[in-house]
Tab-separated table of C-alpha atoms in Angstrom:
chain	number	residue	atom	x	y	z
A	1	MET	CA	-0.159	0.041	-0.024
A	2	LYS	CA	1.346	3.333	-0.940
A	3	ILE	CA	0.146	7.027	-0.825
A	4	ALA	CA	-1.142	7.980	-4.119
A	5	GLU	CA	-2.954	11.545	-3.280
A	6	VAL	CA	-2.671	14.335	-1.037
A	7	ASN	CA	-5.624	16.727	-1.181
A	8	THR	CA	-6.047	19.928	0.834
A	9	TYR	CA	-9.389	21.904	1.539
A	10	THR	CA	-10.390	25.193	2.941
A	11	VAL	CA	-13.724	25.203	4.775
A	12	ARG	CA	-15.561	27.397	6.933
A	13	PRO	CA	-15.535	28.958	9.689
A	14	ARG	CA	-11.717	29.087	9.834
A	15	TRP	CA	-10.420	25.382	9.274
A	16	GLY	CA	-8.510	23.414	6.809
A	17	PHE	CA	-8.639	19.762	6.108
A	18	VAL	CA	-6.019	17.267	4.263
A	19	GLU	CA	-7.287	14.055	2.699
A	20	ILE	CA	-4.596	11.384	1.990
A	21	VAL	CA	-5.617	8.554	-0.373
A	22	THR	CA	-3.775	5.209	-0.895
A	23	ASP	CA	-3.250	3.345	-4.194
A	24	ASP	CA	-5.771	0.656	-2.974
A	25	GLY	CA	-8.449	3.295	-2.144
A	26	LEU	CA	-8.080	3.709	1.638
A	27	THR	CA	-8.718	7.373	2.780
A	28	GLY	CA	-7.527	9.258	5.668
A	29	TRP	CA	-8.627	12.711	7.030
A	30	GLY	CA	-6.537	15.132	8.904
A	31	GLU	CA	-7.260	18.883	10.063
A	32	PRO	CA	-4.088	20.946	9.672
A	33	VAL	CA	-4.742	24.585	10.522
A	34	LEU	CA	-3.351	27.611	12.292
A	35	GLU	CA	-5.918	29.993	12.849
A	36	GLY	CA	-5.258	33.261	10.739
A	37	HIS	CA	-2.553	31.282	8.967
A	38	LEU	CA	-4.377	28.727	7.171
A	39	GLY	CA	-3.178	29.492	3.684
A	40	ALA	CA	0.507	29.095	4.872
A	41	VAL	CA	-0.362	25.789	6.718
A	42	LEU	CA	-2.083	24.086	3.428
A	43	ALA	CA	0.859	25.229	1.425
A	44	CYS	CA	3.232	23.687	3.700
A	45	VAL	CA	1.164	20.367	3.360
A	46	ARG	CA	1.352	20.653	-0.200
A	47	GLU	CA	5.250	21.008	-0.106
A	48	MET	CA	5.351	18.086	2.228
A	49	ALA	CA	3.496	15.888	-0.167
A	50	ASP	CA	6.480	15.307	-2.154
A	51	TYR	CA	7.760	13.406	0.610
A	52	LEU	CA	4.786	11.382	1.010
A	53	TYR	CA	3.861	9.964	-2.439
A	54	GLY	CA	4.638	6.287	-2.842
A	55	ARG	CA	5.429	5.814	0.858
A	56	ASN	CA	3.706	3.101	3.155
A	57	PRO	CA	1.069	5.210	5.255
A	58	LEU	CA	1.397	2.762	7.940
A	59	HIS	CA	4.931	3.680	8.772
A	60	ILE	CA	3.873	6.756	10.822
A	61	GLU	CA	6.622	7.094	13.176
A	62	ASP	CA	9.092	7.013	10.261
A	63	ILE	CA	7.129	9.583	8.039
A	64	TRP	CA	6.742	11.755	11.013
A	65	THR	CA	10.397	11.785	11.796
A	66	MET	CA	11.211	12.376	8.131
A	67	LEU	CA	9.143	15.274	7.825
A	68	TYR	CA	10.309	16.812	11.173
A	69	ARG	CA	14.067	16.017	10.891
A	70	ALA	CA	14.764	16.087	7.289
A	71	GLY	CA	13.969	19.695	7.306
A	72	PHE	CA	16.861	21.985	8.311
A	73	TYR	CA	14.519	24.263	9.932
A	74	ARG	CA	11.843	22.833	12.307
A	75	GLY	CA	9.377	23.530	14.784
A	76	GLY	CA	7.062	26.314	14.931
A	77	GLY	CA	3.315	26.807	14.250
A	78	VAL	CA	3.192	26.642	10.645
A	79	LEU	CA	5.438	23.498	10.089
A	80	MET	CA	3.926	21.518	13.038
A	81	SER	CA	0.487	22.207	12.131
A	82	ALA	CA	1.127	20.865	8.571
A	83	ILE	CA	2.656	17.606	10.216
A	84	ALA	CA	-0.239	17.315	12.632
A	85	GLY	CA	-2.735	17.127	9.852
A	86	ILE	CA	-0.736	14.872	7.968
A	87	ASP	CA	-0.121	12.640	11.114
A	88	GLN	CA	-3.944	12.602	11.865
A	89	ALA	CA	-4.705	11.246	8.321
A	90	LEU	CA	-2.044	8.629	8.570
A	91	TRP	CA	-3.407	7.357	11.757
A	92	ASP	CA	-6.994	7.452	10.146
A	93	ILE	CA	-5.757	5.280	7.407
A	94	LYS	CA	-3.958	2.938	9.959
A	95	GLY	CA	-7.027	2.552	12.096
A	96	LYS	CA	-9.317	1.625	9.026
A	97	TYR	CA	-6.451	-0.710	7.698
A	98	HIS	CA	-6.764	-2.662	11.041
A	99	ASP	CA	-10.315	-2.132	11.460
A	100	ALA	CA	-9.968	-0.397	14.967
A	101	PRO	CA	-10.031	2.974	16.635
A	102	VAL	CA	-6.799	4.631	16.732
A	103	TYR	CA	-6.700	4.379	20.382
A	104	GLU	CA	-6.852	0.479	20.325
A	105	LEU	CA	-3.660	0.888	18.467
A	106	LEU	CA	-1.999	2.963	20.984
A	107	GLY	CA	-2.409	0.326	23.916
A	108	GLY	CA	-6.201	0.438	24.376
A	109	PRO	CA	-8.638	2.603	26.337
A	110	CYS	CA	-8.025	3.474	30.118
A	111	ARG	CA	-11.431	4.998	30.291
A	112	ASN	CA	-14.816	4.684	28.864
A	113	ARG	CA	-15.568	8.119	28.417
A	114	ILE	CA	-14.025	11.845	28.605
A	115	LYS	CA	-15.480	14.870	30.433
A	116	VAL	CA	-16.151	17.979	28.175
A	117	TYR	CA	-16.713	21.524	28.607
A	118	SER	CA	-18.339	24.137	26.540
A	119	TRP	CA	-17.419	27.932	25.720
A	120	ILE	CA	-19.307	30.932	26.850
A	121	GLY	CA	-19.190	34.620	26.793
A	122	GLY	CA	-17.362	35.311	23.471
A	123	ASP	CA	-14.322	37.321	22.927
A	124	ARG	CA	-15.365	40.178	24.997
A	125	PRO	CA	-17.214	38.344	27.712
A	126	SER	CA	-20.838	39.339	28.308
A	127	ASP	CA	-24.042	37.608	29.561
A	128	VAL	CA	-21.948	34.809	31.059
A	129	LYS	CA	-24.342	34.082	33.914
A	130	GLU	CA	-27.310	33.124	31.372
A	131	ALA	CA	-24.998	31.407	29.175
A	132	ALA	CA	-23.575	29.230	31.915
A	133	LEU	CA	-27.010	28.291	33.141
A	134	ALA	CA	-28.030	27.401	29.675
A	135	LYS	CA	-24.921	24.895	29.314
A	136	LYS	CA	-25.570	23.583	32.687
A	137	ALA	CA	-29.140	22.732	31.697
A	138	GLU	CA	-27.864	21.004	28.500
A	139	GLY	CA	-26.006	18.827	30.754
A	140	PHE	CA	-22.625	20.183	30.868
A	141	ARG	CA	-20.613	20.191	34.192
A	142	ALA	CA	-17.956	22.938	33.237
A	143	VAL	CA	-17.768	25.807	31.169
A	144	LYS	CA	-14.983	28.226	29.964
A	145	MET	CA	-14.801	31.857	29.354
A	146	ASN	CA	-12.622	34.588	28.589
A	147	ALA	CA	-11.524	36.514	31.502
A	148	THR	CA	-10.870	40.008	30.323
A	149	GLU	CA	-10.923	42.286	27.404
A	150	GLU	CA	-7.671	44.425	26.624
A	151	LEU	CA	-5.473	44.750	29.645
A	152	GLN	CA	-2.212	46.849	29.538
A	153	ILE	CA	0.845	45.856	31.475
A	154	ILE	CA	-0.410	47.858	34.311
A	155	ASP	CA	-4.153	48.536	34.200
A	156	SER	CA	-7.083	49.805	35.897
A	157	TYR	CA	-8.681	47.626	38.859
A	158	GLU	CA	-12.023	48.651	37.229
A	159	LYS	CA	-11.384	45.933	34.731
A	160	ILE	CA	-10.069	43.504	37.507
A	161	ASP	CA	-13.378	44.184	39.191
A	162	ALA	CA	-15.325	43.368	36.120
A	163	VAL	CA	-13.606	39.821	35.876
A	164	LEU	CA	-14.574	39.337	39.712
A	165	GLU	CA	-18.129	40.299	38.903
A	166	ARG	CA	-18.712	37.859	36.057
A	167	THR	CA	-17.094	35.160	37.729
A	168	ALA	CA	-19.112	35.510	41.036
A	169	ALA	CA	-22.311	35.715	38.648
A	170	VAL	CA	-21.483	32.152	37.257
A	171	ARG	CA	-20.589	30.732	40.592
A	172	GLU	CA	-23.698	31.967	42.217
A	173	ALA	CA	-25.966	30.902	39.381
A	174	CYS	CA	-24.393	27.361	38.798
A	175	GLY	CA	-23.412	26.402	42.294
A	176	LYS	CA	-20.464	25.757	44.229
A	177	TYR	CA	-19.138	22.598	42.501
A	178	PHE	CA	-19.911	23.493	38.801
A	179	GLY	CA	-16.635	23.767	36.695
A	180	ILE	CA	-15.486	27.176	35.666
A	181	ALA	CA	-12.390	27.701	33.703
A	182	ILE	CA	-11.230	31.366	33.030
A	183	ASP	CA	-9.012	31.957	29.928
A	184	PHE	CA	-6.674	34.878	30.254
A	185	HIS	CA	-6.021	34.247	26.565
A	186	GLY	CA	-2.545	35.686	26.823
A	187	ARG	CA	-4.168	39.229	27.154
A	188	VAL	CA	-2.854	39.625	30.804
A	189	HIS	CA	0.836	40.555	31.616
A	190	LYS	CA	2.557	39.391	34.700
A	191	PRO	CA	1.989	42.462	37.144
A	192	MET	CA	-1.775	42.190	36.642
A	193	ALA	CA	-1.971	38.287	36.295
A	194	LYS	CA	-0.574	38.069	39.885
A	195	VAL	CA	-3.166	40.310	40.898
A	196	LEU	CA	-5.969	38.781	39.068
A	197	ALA	CA	-5.110	35.135	39.952
A	198	LYS	CA	-5.223	36.082	43.772
A	199	LYS	CA	-8.414	37.632	43.646
A	200	LEU	CA	-9.931	34.665	41.620
A	201	GLU	CA	-9.032	32.230	44.261
A	202	GLU	CA	-12.358	32.842	46.320
A	203	PHE	CA	-14.439	31.467	43.193
A	204	GLU	CA	-12.551	28.313	43.208
A	205	PRO	CA	-12.187	27.947	39.418
A	206	MET	CA	-11.244	24.732	37.845
A	207	PHE	CA	-8.289	26.408	36.236
A	208	ILE	CA	-7.009	29.665	34.903
A	209	GLU	CA	-5.681	29.556	31.396
A	210	GLU	CA	-2.608	31.201	29.851
A	211	PRO	CA	-2.232	33.678	32.802
A	212	VAL	CA	0.781	34.846	30.652
A	213	LEU	CA	2.051	33.963	27.149
A	214	CYS	CA	4.360	30.935	27.139
A	215	GLU	CA	7.173	33.339	26.066
A	216	HIS	CA	7.122	34.089	29.721
A	217	MET	CA	6.743	30.685	31.014
A	218	GLU	CA	9.309	31.110	33.682
A	219	ALA	CA	6.666	33.173	35.363
A	220	PHE	CA	4.083	30.381	35.669
A	221	SER	CA	5.728	29.293	39.021
A	222	GLU	CA	5.606	32.826	40.519
A	223	ILE	CA	2.043	33.295	39.623
A	224	ALA	CA	1.249	29.700	41.111
A	225	SER	CA	2.752	31.045	44.345
A	226	TYR	CA	0.186	33.752	44.586
A	227	CYS	CA	-2.831	31.542	44.282
A	228	ASN	CA	-4.047	27.991	44.752
A	229	ILE	CA	-5.641	27.821	41.289
A	230	PRO	CA	-4.358	25.100	39.024
A	231	ILE	CA	-2.773	26.679	35.916
A	232	ALA	CA	-3.342	25.419	32.423
A	233	THR	CA	-1.443	26.354	29.157
A	234	GLY	CA	0.293	25.165	26.166
A	235	GLU	CA	-2.265	25.718	23.214
A	236	ARG	CA	0.841	28.117	21.572
A	237	LEU	CA	3.635	25.386	22.103
A	238	PHE	CA	4.134	22.803	19.031
A	239	THR	CA	6.718	20.379	20.238
A	240	LYS	CA	7.482	17.910	22.923
A	241	TYR	CA	10.738	20.078	23.334
A	242	ASP	CA	8.660	23.231	23.946
A	243	PHE	CA	6.639	21.138	26.570
A	244	ARG	CA	9.881	19.894	28.376
A	245	ARG	CA	10.980	23.505	28.861
A	246	LEU	CA	7.453	24.240	30.203
A	247	LEU	CA	7.345	21.329	32.661
A	248	SER	CA	11.089	21.910	33.837
A	249	ALA	CA	10.019	25.498	34.569
A	250	GLY	CA	7.167	24.474	36.964
A	251	GLY	CA	4.082	26.080	38.188
A	252	VAL	CA	1.764	24.521	35.509
A	253	SER	CA	-0.900	21.878	36.579
A	254	ILE	CA	-2.604	21.303	33.276
A	255	VAL	CA	-1.153	21.139	29.569
A	256	GLN	CA	-3.189	21.814	26.684
A	257	PRO	CA	-1.356	20.728	23.354
A	258	ASP	CA	-3.355	21.237	20.312
A	259	LEU	CA	-3.830	18.001	18.095
A	260	SER	CA	-3.810	20.192	14.922
A	261	HIS	CA	-0.792	22.404	15.937
A	262	ALA	CA	1.419	20.127	18.131
A	263	GLY	CA	2.480	17.431	15.548
A	264	GLY	CA	-0.766	15.380	15.627
A	265	ILE	CA	-1.369	12.196	17.524
A	266	THR	CA	1.990	11.002	17.546
A	267	GLU	CA	3.565	14.076	19.168
A	268	VAL	CA	0.779	14.779	21.731
A	269	ARG	CA	0.672	11.145	22.728
A	270	LYS	CA	4.491	11.732	23.711
A	271	ILE	CA	3.691	15.123	25.094
A	272	ALA	CA	1.003	13.386	27.287
A	273	ALA	CA	3.252	10.821	28.693
A	274	MET	CA	5.857	13.444	29.653
A	275	ALA	CA	3.254	15.533	31.379
A	276	GLU	CA	2.311	12.221	33.474
A	277	ALA	CA	5.928	11.942	34.531
A	278	TYR	CA	5.626	15.213	36.072
A	279	ASP	CA	2.129	14.545	37.729
A	280	VAL	CA	0.566	17.185	35.384
A	281	ALA	CA	-2.822	16.560	33.887
A	282	LEU	CA	-3.744	16.566	30.226
A	283	ALA	CA	-6.745	18.701	28.584
A	284	PRO	CA	-6.088	19.120	24.850
A	285	HIS	CA	-7.015	22.364	23.232
A	286	CYS	CA	-9.508	22.248	20.594
A	287	PRO	CA	-11.517	25.089	19.330
A	288	LEU	CA	-11.741	23.409	15.941
A	289	GLY	CA	-13.340	21.074	13.802
A	290	PRO	CA	-14.416	17.432	13.962
A	291	ILE	CA	-11.134	15.660	12.856
A	292	ALA	CA	-9.201	17.781	15.421
A	293	LEU	CA	-11.712	16.736	18.159
A	294	ALA	CA	-11.956	13.108	17.197
A	295	SER	CA	-8.168	12.994	17.249
A	296	CYS	CA	-8.262	14.594	20.759
A	297	PHE	CA	-10.506	11.959	21.826
A	298	GLN	CA	-8.169	9.242	20.717
A	299	VAL	CA	-5.302	10.526	22.808
A	300	ASP	CA	-7.620	11.215	25.539
A	301	ALA	CA	-8.857	7.505	25.481
A	302	CYS	CA	-5.369	6.154	26.169
A	303	SER	CA	-3.688	8.782	28.318
A	304	TYR	CA	-4.329	8.351	32.161
A	305	ASN	CA	-3.605	12.059	32.916
A	306	ALA	CA	-6.309	13.271	30.498
A	307	VAL	CA	-8.891	15.227	32.602
A	308	ILE	CA	-11.285	17.094	30.198
A	309	GLN	CA	-11.699	17.969	26.526
A	310	GLU	CA	-12.449	21.356	25.121
A	311	GLN	CA	-14.888	21.185	22.012
A	312	SER	CA	-16.162	24.285	19.818
A	313	MET	CA	-19.816	23.337	19.265
A	314	GLY	CA	-21.526	26.778	20.021
A	315	ILE	CA	-18.171	28.565	20.363
A	316	HIS	CA	-18.276	32.172	19.058
A	317	TYR	CA	-15.668	31.766	16.382
A	318	ASN	CA	-17.995	29.422	14.479
A	319	VAL	CA	-19.966	31.539	11.987
A	320	GLY	CA	-21.602	29.836	8.897
A	321	ARG	CA	-20.347	26.413	9.633
A	322	SER	CA	-19.860	24.156	12.686
A	323	VAL	CA	-18.442	20.775	13.624
A	324	LEU	CA	-21.466	18.443	12.954
A	325	ASP	CA	-21.977	19.836	9.505
A	326	TYR	CA	-18.855	18.001	8.164
A	327	VAL	CA	-19.842	14.544	9.495
A	328	HIS	CA	-22.365	12.150	8.870
A	329	ASN	CA	-21.929	10.127	12.314
A	330	LYS	CA	-23.314	13.350	14.124
A	331	GLU	CA	-24.482	10.953	16.780
A	332	ASP	CA	-20.971	10.114	17.723
A	333	PHE	CA	-20.480	13.931	18.834
A	334	CYS	CA	-23.204	14.011	21.069
A	335	PHE	CA	-22.652	14.570	24.799
A	336	LYS	CA	-24.400	13.223	27.641
A	337	ASP	CA	-24.217	14.493	31.313
A	338	GLY	CA	-21.217	16.484	30.454
A	339	TYR	CA	-19.354	13.515	28.973
A	340	ALA	CA	-18.320	12.427	25.461
A	341	ASP	CA	-18.149	8.551	24.666
A	342	LEU	CA	-15.030	7.075	23.192
A	343	PRO	CA	-15.076	7.103	19.286
A	344	HIS	CA	-15.948	3.554	17.943
A	345	LEU	CA	-15.490	3.698	14.129
A	346	PRO	CA	-12.301	2.505	12.668
A	347	GLY	CA	-9.646	5.060	12.472
A	348	ILE	CA	-9.849	8.580	13.809
A	349	GLY	CA	-13.770	8.275	14.220
A	350	VAL	CA	-15.218	10.459	11.527
A	351	ASP	CA	-17.501	9.659	8.600
A	352	MET	CA	-16.670	12.970	6.478
A	353	ASN	CA	-19.248	14.662	4.453
A	354	LYS	CA	-16.830	15.063	1.515
A	355	GLU	CA	-19.543	16.508	-0.905
A	356	LEU	CA	-19.764	19.564	1.604
A	357	VAL	CA	-15.880	19.897	1.860
A	358	VAL	CA	-15.492	20.148	-1.894
A	359	SER	CA	-18.303	22.623	-2.116
A	360	GLU	CA	-16.902	24.828	0.919
A	361	ASN	CA	-13.381	24.602	-0.826
A	362	MET	CA	-14.908	26.148	-4.017
A	363	ALA	CA	-15.385	29.582	-2.115
A	364	PRO	CA	-12.389	29.440	0.407
A	365	HIS	CA	-12.670	31.592	3.584
A	366	ALA	CA	-9.892	34.094	4.539
A	367	TRP	CA	-10.487	34.290	8.282
A	368	LYS	CA	-8.049	36.581	9.983
A	369	ASN	CA	-7.355	37.353	13.630
A	370	PRO	CA	-8.999	40.655	14.666
A	371	VAL	CA	-6.593	43.507	15.710
A	372	TRP	CA	-7.370	45.165	19.010
A	373	ARG	CA	-5.816	48.441	20.379
A	374	HIS	CA	-5.679	49.942	23.602
A	375	GLU	CA	-7.176	53.392	24.462
A	376	ASP	CA	-3.730	55.067	23.851
A	377	GLY	CA	-3.619	53.524	20.387
A	378	SER	CA	-1.054	50.640	21.121
A	379	ILE	CA	-1.511	47.243	19.876
A	380	ALA	CA	-3.470	44.912	22.438
A	381	GLU	CA	-3.016	41.078	22.744
A	382	TRP	CA	-6.035	39.473	21.290
């Protein structure tokens, strides 16, 4: 069996897919995407395709190593996202070849289901109390919301108070034991992050996410010393080597590698095992499409330290299309009592609606990150 075709697709709301086809007709799907830079990632996939044609798709570790190590320049968002999508598609083929879900080929499941959470509040968080109650009514046991809007290195306590008021409203409405994750989104700098983390402590959040950007990962241990809230981060790290530095720096309780950014199933499985050795939990980042989510479920299934899974159904980014639009097996992406059952189809676990994928690709989106500015005109972190 050899790789015969590598096809890329641009689909709404802001995603990209890759389809790898073998000479005997097996097809694997992957989701290589870096939000706001999709064109660069899909171009990178097409560049890498020359290394794939004629190769045995079952030799995943060798292909992954070739794509990573045979390039003089390596790592980073674009290259690793391209490898991630290819890797997912290869695992999809391998699972279909052996007629088994991918997690069965990775040692088998260590759980029957995985807890999931839902987003509320949008980019500029508002109406979070009502949204959280609605998600609780749907059966979710946890939600995540952005903490702040723009926040300068030193900023007003008025903005801090607004965060505390929103968090208090969700906690009061949903009860003491409802999970609340608060995403700082890298918008907060160390001086204000320490203040905010300490003041949020009284609401007992499930975790705070990206209290500072990973460029400042040495600050996580300092922020952790100011509060007793678990710190989560990792969506903007791309290799096991990035996560080694993060884990060595300390202060982080939950790592959040993205299965479409951090080298796919092959690399994230290693990151998960490395985090386990540090007694650190795994909660994969996934504000993306069905292939990325199904890939997350495969790793969650066989990783002891997996604790909860992000998913994008209902997220504010999904305009025009959403996760379930692109799959025929919609029932496999339904959640019950705040949990997702493990995938059961061979491969990644997606029965793709290729007709819709091809149709979307005929009018490709051009999603870009918004540009935010502070009141003084300087660029703000989005």
